[in-house]
Amino acid sequence: MAKQILKAYKVRLYPNEDQQIFFAKSFGCSRFIWNKMLADKIEHYKTTKTILNNTPAQYKKEFEWLKEVDSLALANVQKNLRAAYNKFFKQGTGFPKFKKKGIKDSYTTNNQKGTVAVSQNTVKLPKIGHINAKFPDKINGLIKSATISHTPSGKYFVSLLVETIVNDLPTTQSNIGIDLGLTDFIVLSNGTKVANPKFLSKLQAKLAREQKILAKRRAVAKAEQRKLSESRNYQKQKIKVAKVYDKITNARKDFLHKLSFNIIKNHDVIAIEDLNVKGMVKNRKLAKAISDSSWSSFATMLSYKAEWYGKQVVKIDRWYPSSKTCSNCNHLLTKAQLPLSVRTWDCPNCLQKNNRDLNASINILNQGLILAKQSRTVGATGLA
């Protein structure tokens, strides 16, 4: 069955000098409007205990340089700030924070009657025209919006949100349970194990070396009483550190996308643990390893790809004792009987020899199939 979805395509941009200047202005204006509107909202609320409904247009008379950039970029700042404010007051999430230069520099514009378009090797954007680009995939569908970003390593990207059509993948009559881990990234209920690539660990030595050089150059600039922004050696080394982080991030995303799609393609019902990752990373001994594994990103990818392609992802309650329950007879061990260090155990009831992770994945599958019959499914939680 065909369905309409929103899919994001990330495209590398190669702007010329004038285009880079325009992007810098757009990032700066978007950041300024966010910070200015947020500051005024905070001050207004302190005084009146009501929410200020301010708009970018109110500031253009005082700050005329705001007119130099795409007005839709500023309108999207207003929209995002309002959404963040409402989320804080209605759901109790974190309060909106002020933005800093050089950290997630970006702006979003909308496609209005072809103002955002793609050709064979360029992307057209409002107020700037065509920019040289490199497309990893063919883009099919109606472009709804474009988010331009600049990374700390000096690269420019545009994320094109496209309304497109996808078809359900063929059913396979195969269901799978997934146990997430650190030694093995996942253990499947069919006995398959996928090793943890540990992308951060592999490049940890190189990253530490580059960061050490960066710290030395920061110290030299401070000793000479020079601003870091004016220290060319510091800025060059800062880019080197950012490139190492880019390599780690890109390798991890590539691994997660390929693995998640392969699982969705080959199985109809996918059962997975609903882990409390935020709580788990508070463990200092495991925080780095858990963050490197990116379990949350993997679960998110499974969820939205399953919705796209007509498959079903079921999340099992985090308190379900998948490891301590025998998959053969459902005998339940206590926490004292099965500490984390024990990887295999013999069931005292049926005498089955259980591998901790494989046993857990089988229990997760069995529980998932029960929930799937009750139609307790998980919907999409993000975009590719």
Short mmCIF file of C-alpha atoms in Angstrom, two decimals:
data_model
loop_
_atom_site.label_atom_id
_atom_site.label_comp_id
_atom_site.label_asym_id
_atom_site.label_seq_id
_atom_site.Cartn_x
_atom_site.Cartn_y
_atom_site.Cartn_z
CA MET A 1 0.00 0.00 0.00
CA ALA A 2 1.33 3.43 -0.95
CA LYS A 3 1.36 6.21 1.63
CA GLN A 4 2.41 9.84 1.77
CA ILE A 5 5.23 10.69 4.18
CA LEU A 6 7.62 13.50 5.03
CA LYS A 7 11.24 12.53 4.45
CA ALA A 8 14.38 14.60 4.96
CA TYR A 9 17.36 14.53 2.59
CA LYS A 10 20.67 15.96 3.81
CA VAL A 11 22.69 17.56 1.01
CA ARG A 12 26.24 18.96 1.14
CA LEU A 13 26.51 22.57 -0.10
CA TYR A 14 29.54 24.31 -1.61
CA PRO A 15 28.73 28.05 -1.36
CA ASN A 16 30.98 30.72 -2.86
CA GLU A 17 32.31 33.62 -0.77
CA ASP A 18 29.23 35.85 -1.24
CA GLN A 19 26.91 32.99 -0.40
CA GLN A 20 28.91 32.20 2.74
CA ILE A 21 28.53 35.82 3.83
CA PHE A 22 24.75 35.60 3.28
CA PHE A 23 24.59 32.40 5.32
CA ALA A 24 26.60 34.00 8.14
CA LYS A 25 24.14 36.94 8.19
CA SER A 26 21.16 34.55 8.18
CA PHE A 27 22.56 32.48 11.05
CA GLY A 28 23.35 35.64 13.01
CA CYS A 29 19.93 37.22 12.45
CA SER A 30 18.10 34.01 13.36
CA ARG A 31 20.16 33.72 16.53
CA PHE A 32 19.64 37.40 17.39
CA ILE A 33 15.85 37.22 16.92
CA TRP A 34 15.62 34.08 19.05
CA ASN A 35 17.66 35.60 21.89
CA LYS A 36 15.95 39.01 21.68
CA MET A 37 12.42 37.59 21.61
CA LEU A 38 13.24 35.14 24.40
CA ALA A 39 14.75 37.88 26.59
CA ASP A 40 11.71 40.12 26.04
CA LYS A 41 9.34 37.24 26.83
CA ILE A 42 11.17 36.53 30.09
CA GLU A 43 11.14 40.21 31.11
CA HIS A 44 7.45 40.60 30.18
CA TYR A 45 6.48 37.50 32.18
CA LYS A 46 8.39 38.72 35.25
CA THR A 47 6.46 41.99 35.11
CA THR A 48 2.96 40.88 34.10
CA LYS A 49 2.88 37.08 34.65
CA THR A 50 1.54 36.77 31.08
CA ILE A 51 3.16 35.48 27.89
CA LEU A 52 4.31 38.11 25.38
CA ASN A 53 3.23 37.42 21.78
CA ASN A 54 6.07 39.24 20.02
CA THR A 55 7.00 38.86 16.34
CA PRO A 56 10.16 39.51 14.25
CA ALA A 57 8.39 42.33 12.39
CA GLN A 58 8.35 44.38 15.61
CA TYR A 59 12.17 44.50 15.65
CA LYS A 60 12.84 45.38 12.00
CA LYS A 61 12.31 49.11 12.52
CA GLU A 62 14.95 49.26 15.25
CA PHE A 63 17.29 46.72 13.65
CA GLU A 64 17.03 47.40 9.91
CA TRP A 65 19.73 44.84 9.03
CA LEU A 66 17.19 42.12 9.79
CA LYS A 67 15.63 42.98 6.40
CA GLU A 68 18.73 41.70 4.60
CA VAL A 69 17.91 38.03 5.25
CA ASP A 70 15.03 35.74 4.33
CA SER A 71 11.92 36.83 6.25
CA LEU A 72 10.72 33.21 6.39
CA ALA A 73 13.85 32.31 8.35
CA LEU A 74 12.84 34.79 11.06
CA ALA A 75 9.22 33.63 10.93
CA ASN A 76 10.36 30.06 11.59
CA VAL A 77 12.36 31.28 14.60
CA GLN A 78 9.14 32.75 15.99
CA LYS A 79 7.29 29.50 15.31
CA ASN A 80 9.97 27.35 16.98
CA LEU A 81 10.23 29.64 20.00
CA ARG A 82 6.46 29.61 20.48
CA ALA A 83 6.45 25.80 20.27
CA ALA A 84 9.29 25.55 22.82
CA TYR A 85 7.48 27.94 25.15
CA ASN A 86 4.18 26.05 24.90
CA LYS A 87 5.95 22.73 25.46
CA PHE A 88 7.54 24.08 28.63
CA PHE A 89 4.28 25.37 30.10
CA LYS A 90 2.08 22.44 29.00
CA GLN A 91 4.45 19.46 29.31
CA GLY A 92 7.03 20.72 31.80
CA THR A 93 10.00 20.16 29.49
CA GLY A 94 13.18 22.25 29.64
CA PHE A 95 12.84 26.01 29.37
CA PRO A 96 14.10 27.50 26.04
CA LYS A 97 17.78 28.43 26.16
CA PHE A 98 19.69 31.32 24.62
CA LYS A 99 21.68 30.45 21.50
CA LYS A 100 25.45 30.90 21.11
CA LYS A 101 27.43 31.64 17.97
CA GLY A 102 29.12 28.60 16.46
CA ILE A 103 26.86 26.07 18.18
CA LYS A 104 24.27 24.58 15.82
CA ASP A 105 24.30 27.54 13.43
CA SER A 106 21.25 27.10 11.18
CA TYR A 107 18.10 28.64 9.77
CA THR A 108 14.96 27.26 8.12
CA THR A 109 13.05 28.60 5.13
CA ASN A 110 9.92 27.36 3.35
CA ASN A 111 9.25 26.54 -0.27
CA GLN A 112 6.76 29.01 -1.73
CA LYS A 113 5.96 28.41 -5.40
CA GLY A 114 9.40 27.09 -6.26
CA THR A 115 11.60 29.34 -4.11
CA VAL A 116 13.33 26.16 -2.95
CA ALA A 117 14.25 23.78 -5.76
CA VAL A 118 16.92 21.33 -6.87
CA SER A 119 18.64 20.80 -10.20
CA GLN A 120 21.25 18.26 -11.25
CA ASN A 121 24.03 19.81 -9.15
CA THR A 122 22.58 22.87 -7.38
CA VAL A 123 20.06 23.83 -4.70
CA LYS A 124 18.04 27.02 -5.17
CA LEU A 125 17.24 29.02 -2.00
CA PRO A 126 15.32 32.29 -1.44
CA LYS A 127 17.29 35.57 -1.74
CA ILE A 128 20.50 33.77 -2.73
CA GLY A 129 19.76 31.66 -5.82
CA HIS A 130 21.53 28.48 -6.87
CA ILE A 131 24.29 26.93 -4.73
CA ASN A 132 26.57 24.12 -5.84
CA ALA A 133 25.63 20.87 -4.11
CA LYS A 134 26.41 17.16 -3.91
CA PHE A 135 23.39 14.84 -3.78
CA PRO A 136 23.79 11.39 -2.16
CA ASP A 137 20.29 10.31 -3.25
CA LYS A 138 17.75 11.22 -5.92
CA ILE A 139 15.13 13.54 -4.44
CA ASN A 140 11.55 12.75 -5.45
CA GLY A 141 8.53 14.64 -4.20
CA LEU A 142 7.41 18.13 -3.19
CA ILE A 143 9.94 20.13 -1.19
CA LYS A 144 8.22 21.68 1.84
CA SER A 145 11.13 23.38 3.62
CA ALA A 146 14.91 23.66 3.77
CA THR A 147 17.16 23.93 6.83
CA ILE A 148 20.65 25.27 6.13
CA SER A 149 23.34 24.48 8.69
CA HIS A 150 27.04 25.11 9.23
CA THR A 151 29.10 22.56 11.16
CA PRO A 152 32.05 23.34 13.48
CA SER A 153 34.29 21.62 10.90
CA GLY A 154 33.38 24.32 8.34
CA LYS A 155 30.95 22.33 6.16
CA TYR A 156 27.60 23.57 4.88
CA PHE A 157 24.52 21.36 4.56
CA VAL A 158 20.87 21.75 3.63
CA SER A 159 18.22 19.39 4.94
CA LEU A 160 15.33 19.26 2.47
CA LEU A 161 11.99 18.17 3.93
CA VAL A 162 10.14 16.44 1.10
CA GLU A 163 6.58 15.18 0.82
CA THR A 164 6.89 11.89 -1.03
CA ILE A 165 5.22 8.52 -1.62
CA VAL A 166 6.52 5.19 -0.28
CA ASN A 167 5.17 1.66 -0.66
CA ASP A 168 4.88 -0.99 2.02
CA LEU A 169 7.64 -3.58 2.02
CA PRO A 170 6.58 -7.20 1.38
CA THR A 171 5.58 -9.21 4.44
CA THR A 172 8.12 -11.84 5.50
CA GLN A 173 6.14 -13.90 8.06
CA SER A 174 9.11 -13.34 10.35
CA ASN A 175 9.09 -11.60 13.74
CA ILE A 176 12.09 -10.65 15.87
CA GLY A 177 12.97 -9.59 19.40
CA ILE A 178 15.91 -7.28 20.07
CA ASP A 179 18.02 -7.10 23.21
CA LEU A 180 20.26 -4.03 23.35
CA GLY A 181 23.71 -4.31 24.88
CA LEU A 182 27.23 -2.91 25.14
CA THR A 183 29.45 -5.90 24.26
CA ASP A 184 27.11 -6.81 21.39
CA PHE A 185 25.13 -3.85 20.06
CA ILE A 186 22.09 -6.08 19.62
CA VAL A 187 21.28 -9.74 20.15
CA LEU A 188 18.31 -11.00 18.11
CA SER A 189 15.89 -13.72 19.18
CA ASN A 190 16.99 -15.87 16.23
CA GLY A 191 20.50 -16.06 17.72
CA THR A 192 22.10 -13.40 15.50
CA LYS A 193 24.53 -11.03 17.21
CA VAL A 194 25.66 -7.66 15.89
CA ALA A 195 28.94 -6.49 17.41
CA ASN A 196 29.12 -3.02 18.93
CA PRO A 197 31.25 -0.89 16.53
CA LYS A 198 32.32 1.49 19.37
CA PHE A 199 33.04 4.35 16.99
CA LEU A 200 34.07 6.76 19.76
CA SER A 201 36.39 4.23 21.39
CA LYS A 202 38.17 3.52 18.09
CA LEU A 203 39.00 7.20 17.59
CA GLN A 204 39.38 8.11 21.27
CA ALA A 205 43.20 8.22 21.12
CA LYS A 206 43.21 10.47 18.03
CA LEU A 207 40.53 12.71 19.52
CA ALA A 208 42.45 13.06 22.78
CA ARG A 209 45.63 13.92 20.88
CA GLU A 210 43.93 16.66 18.85
CA GLN A 211 42.18 18.04 21.94
CA LYS A 212 45.49 18.19 23.80
CA ILE A 213 47.00 20.27 20.98
CA LEU A 214 43.92 22.50 21.05
CA ALA A 215 44.31 23.05 24.80
CA LYS A 216 47.97 24.04 24.32
CA ARG A 217 47.07 26.56 21.61
CA ARG A 218 44.35 27.98 23.84
CA ALA A 219 46.93 28.44 26.60
CA VAL A 220 49.37 30.14 24.20
CA ALA A 221 46.67 32.56 23.01
CA LYS A 222 45.71 33.35 26.60
CA ALA A 223 49.34 33.94 27.57
CA GLU A 224 49.75 36.35 24.66
CA GLN A 225 46.44 38.02 25.59
CA ARG A 226 44.90 37.31 22.20
CA LYS A 227 41.25 36.48 21.63
CA LEU A 228 40.67 32.90 20.52
CA SER A 229 38.72 34.20 17.51
CA GLU A 230 41.88 36.03 16.39
CA SER A 231 44.24 33.09 16.94
CA ARG A 232 44.63 31.38 13.55
CA ASN A 233 46.46 28.36 14.96
CA TYR A 234 43.74 27.82 17.55
CA GLN A 235 40.98 28.06 14.92
CA LYS A 236 42.79 25.61 12.61
CA GLN A 237 43.16 23.09 15.42
CA LYS A 238 39.53 23.60 16.44
CA ILE A 239 38.47 22.47 12.96
CA LYS A 240 40.70 19.39 13.23
CA VAL A 241 38.95 18.38 16.45
CA ALA A 242 35.55 18.98 14.85
CA LYS A 243 36.49 16.77 11.89
CA VAL A 244 37.24 13.86 14.23
CA TYR A 245 33.80 14.30 15.81
CA ASP A 246 32.27 14.44 12.29
CA LYS A 247 33.92 11.14 11.39
CA ILE A 248 32.54 9.49 14.53
CA THR A 249 29.03 10.87 14.01
CA ASN A 250 28.85 10.01 10.31
CA ALA A 251 30.10 6.44 10.80
CA ARG A 252 27.61 5.90 13.63
CA LYS A 253 24.64 7.24 11.63
CA ASP A 254 25.56 5.15 8.60
CA PHE A 255 25.73 2.01 10.76
CA LEU A 256 22.40 2.72 12.49
CA HIS A 257 20.54 3.54 9.25
CA LYS A 258 21.72 0.41 7.46
CA LEU A 259 21.07 -1.89 10.42
CA SER A 260 17.60 -0.48 11.18
CA PHE A 261 16.48 -0.72 7.54
CA ASN A 262 17.79 -4.29 7.25
CA ILE A 263 15.74 -5.32 10.30
CA ILE A 264 12.61 -3.56 9.03
CA LYS A 265 13.00 -5.15 5.59
CA ASN A 266 13.34 -8.71 6.91
CA HIS A 267 10.76 -8.77 9.73
CA ASP A 268 7.10 -7.87 10.21
CA VAL A 269 6.91 -7.36 13.99
CA ILE A 270 9.95 -5.99 15.80
CA ALA A 271 9.94 -6.03 19.61
CA ILE A 272 12.48 -3.91 21.49
CA GLU A 273 13.11 -2.74 25.04
CA ASP A 274 11.98 0.74 26.08
CA LEU A 275 15.16 1.64 27.96
CA ASN A 276 15.52 4.67 30.23
CA VAL A 277 18.70 5.91 28.53
CA LYS A 278 18.65 9.29 30.34
CA GLY A 279 18.69 7.50 33.66
CA MET A 280 21.32 4.96 32.58
CA VAL A 281 23.88 7.57 31.48
CA LYS A 282 23.95 8.87 35.05
CA ASN A 283 26.13 5.84 35.77
CA ARG A 284 29.58 7.40 35.31
CA LYS A 285 31.27 4.07 34.58
CA LEU A 286 28.94 3.28 31.67
CA ALA A 287 27.87 6.75 30.49
CA LYS A 288 30.41 7.04 27.67
CA ALA A 289 29.78 3.51 26.37
CA ILE A 290 25.99 3.98 26.47
CA SER A 291 26.19 7.33 24.65
CA ASP A 292 28.50 5.81 22.03
CA SER A 293 25.96 3.04 21.37
CA SER A 294 23.12 5.49 20.54
CA TRP A 295 20.31 3.13 21.54
CA SER A 296 17.73 5.95 21.44
CA SER A 297 18.60 6.88 17.85
CA PHE A 298 18.40 3.23 16.80
CA ALA A 299 14.95 2.80 18.39
CA THR A 300 13.74 6.02 16.76
CA MET A 301 14.92 4.88 13.32
CA LEU A 302 13.16 1.53 13.75
CA SER A 303 9.91 3.29 14.74
CA TYR A 304 9.57 5.73 11.86
CA LYS A 305 10.85 3.29 9.22
CA ALA A 306 8.34 0.70 10.41
CA GLU A 307 5.56 3.26 10.01
CA TRP A 308 6.83 4.20 6.54
CA TYR A 309 7.07 0.66 5.23
CA GLY A 310 4.06 -1.03 6.84
CA LYS A 311 5.85 -2.92 9.60
CA GLN A 312 5.19 -2.93 13.35
CA VAL A 313 7.51 -1.92 16.21
CA VAL A 314 6.46 -2.78 19.75
CA LYS A 315 8.28 -1.35 22.77
CA ILE A 316 8.39 -3.53 25.89
CA ASP A 317 8.03 -1.93 29.30
CA ARG A 318 11.44 -1.14 30.78
CA TRP A 319 10.53 -2.97 33.99
CA TYR A 320 9.73 -6.24 32.22
CA PRO A 321 12.24 -8.85 33.63
CA SER A 322 13.39 -10.16 30.25
CA SER A 323 16.82 -11.30 31.48
CA LYS A 324 15.65 -12.95 34.71
CA THR A 325 12.77 -14.92 33.16
CA CYS A 326 13.41 -18.35 31.64
CA SER A 327 12.21 -18.29 28.02
CA ASN A 328 11.27 -21.98 28.23
CA CYS A 329 9.19 -22.22 31.43
CA ASN A 330 8.80 -18.57 32.58
CA HIS A 331 10.54 -19.22 35.89
CA LEU A 332 11.61 -15.88 37.38
CA LEU A 333 14.91 -15.40 39.19
CA THR A 334 15.56 -12.71 41.78
CA LYS A 335 18.04 -9.89 41.25
CA ALA A 336 20.39 -11.51 43.77
CA GLN A 337 20.28 -14.79 41.82
CA LEU A 338 21.26 -13.12 38.54
CA PRO A 339 23.74 -10.25 38.98
CA LEU A 340 24.87 -8.33 35.90
CA SER A 341 28.21 -10.17 35.82
CA VAL A 342 26.50 -13.54 35.18
CA ARG A 343 26.08 -14.06 31.41
CA THR A 344 24.74 -17.64 31.39
CA TRP A 345 22.52 -19.43 33.87
CA ASP A 346 20.76 -22.77 34.32
CA CYS A 347 17.05 -22.58 35.04
CA PRO A 348 16.40 -24.26 38.43
CA ASN A 349 12.91 -25.25 37.27
CA CYS A 350 13.35 -26.76 33.77
CA LEU A 351 17.19 -27.01 33.74
CA GLN A 352 17.46 -25.14 30.42
CA LYS A 353 20.84 -23.46 29.95
CA ASN A 354 20.17 -19.78 29.14
CA ASN A 355 22.44 -17.21 27.56
CA ARG A 356 21.48 -13.98 29.30
CA ASP A 357 21.15 -11.79 26.16
CA LEU A 358 19.62 -14.39 23.84
CA ASN A 359 17.15 -15.43 26.55
CA ALA A 360 16.18 -11.77 27.01
CA SER A 361 15.60 -11.23 23.27
CA ILE A 362 13.32 -14.31 23.10
CA ASN A 363 11.29 -13.04 26.05
CA ILE A 364 11.10 -9.58 24.45
CA LEU A 365 9.76 -11.16 21.23
CA ASN A 366 7.15 -13.24 23.08
CA GLN A 367 5.96 -10.22 25.07
CA GLY A 368 6.00 -8.10 21.91
CA LEU A 369 3.77 -10.52 20.02
CA ILE A 370 1.23 -10.38 22.85
CA LEU A 371 1.20 -6.56 22.75
CA ALA A 372 1.10 -6.53 18.94
CA LYS A 373 -2.13 -8.54 19.02
CA GLN A 374 -3.55 -5.90 21.34
CA SER A 375 -2.48 -3.24 18.79
CA ARG A 376 -0.22 -1.44 21.27
CA THR A 377 2.17 -0.19 18.61
CA VAL A 378 4.64 2.64 18.53
CA GLY A 379 4.33 5.43 15.96
CA ALA A 380 6.93 7.54 14.21
CA THR A 381 9.15 9.63 16.47
CA GLY A 382 11.35 11.48 13.97
CA LEU A 383 12.58 11.98 10.44
CA ALA A 384 15.50 10.41 8.62
#
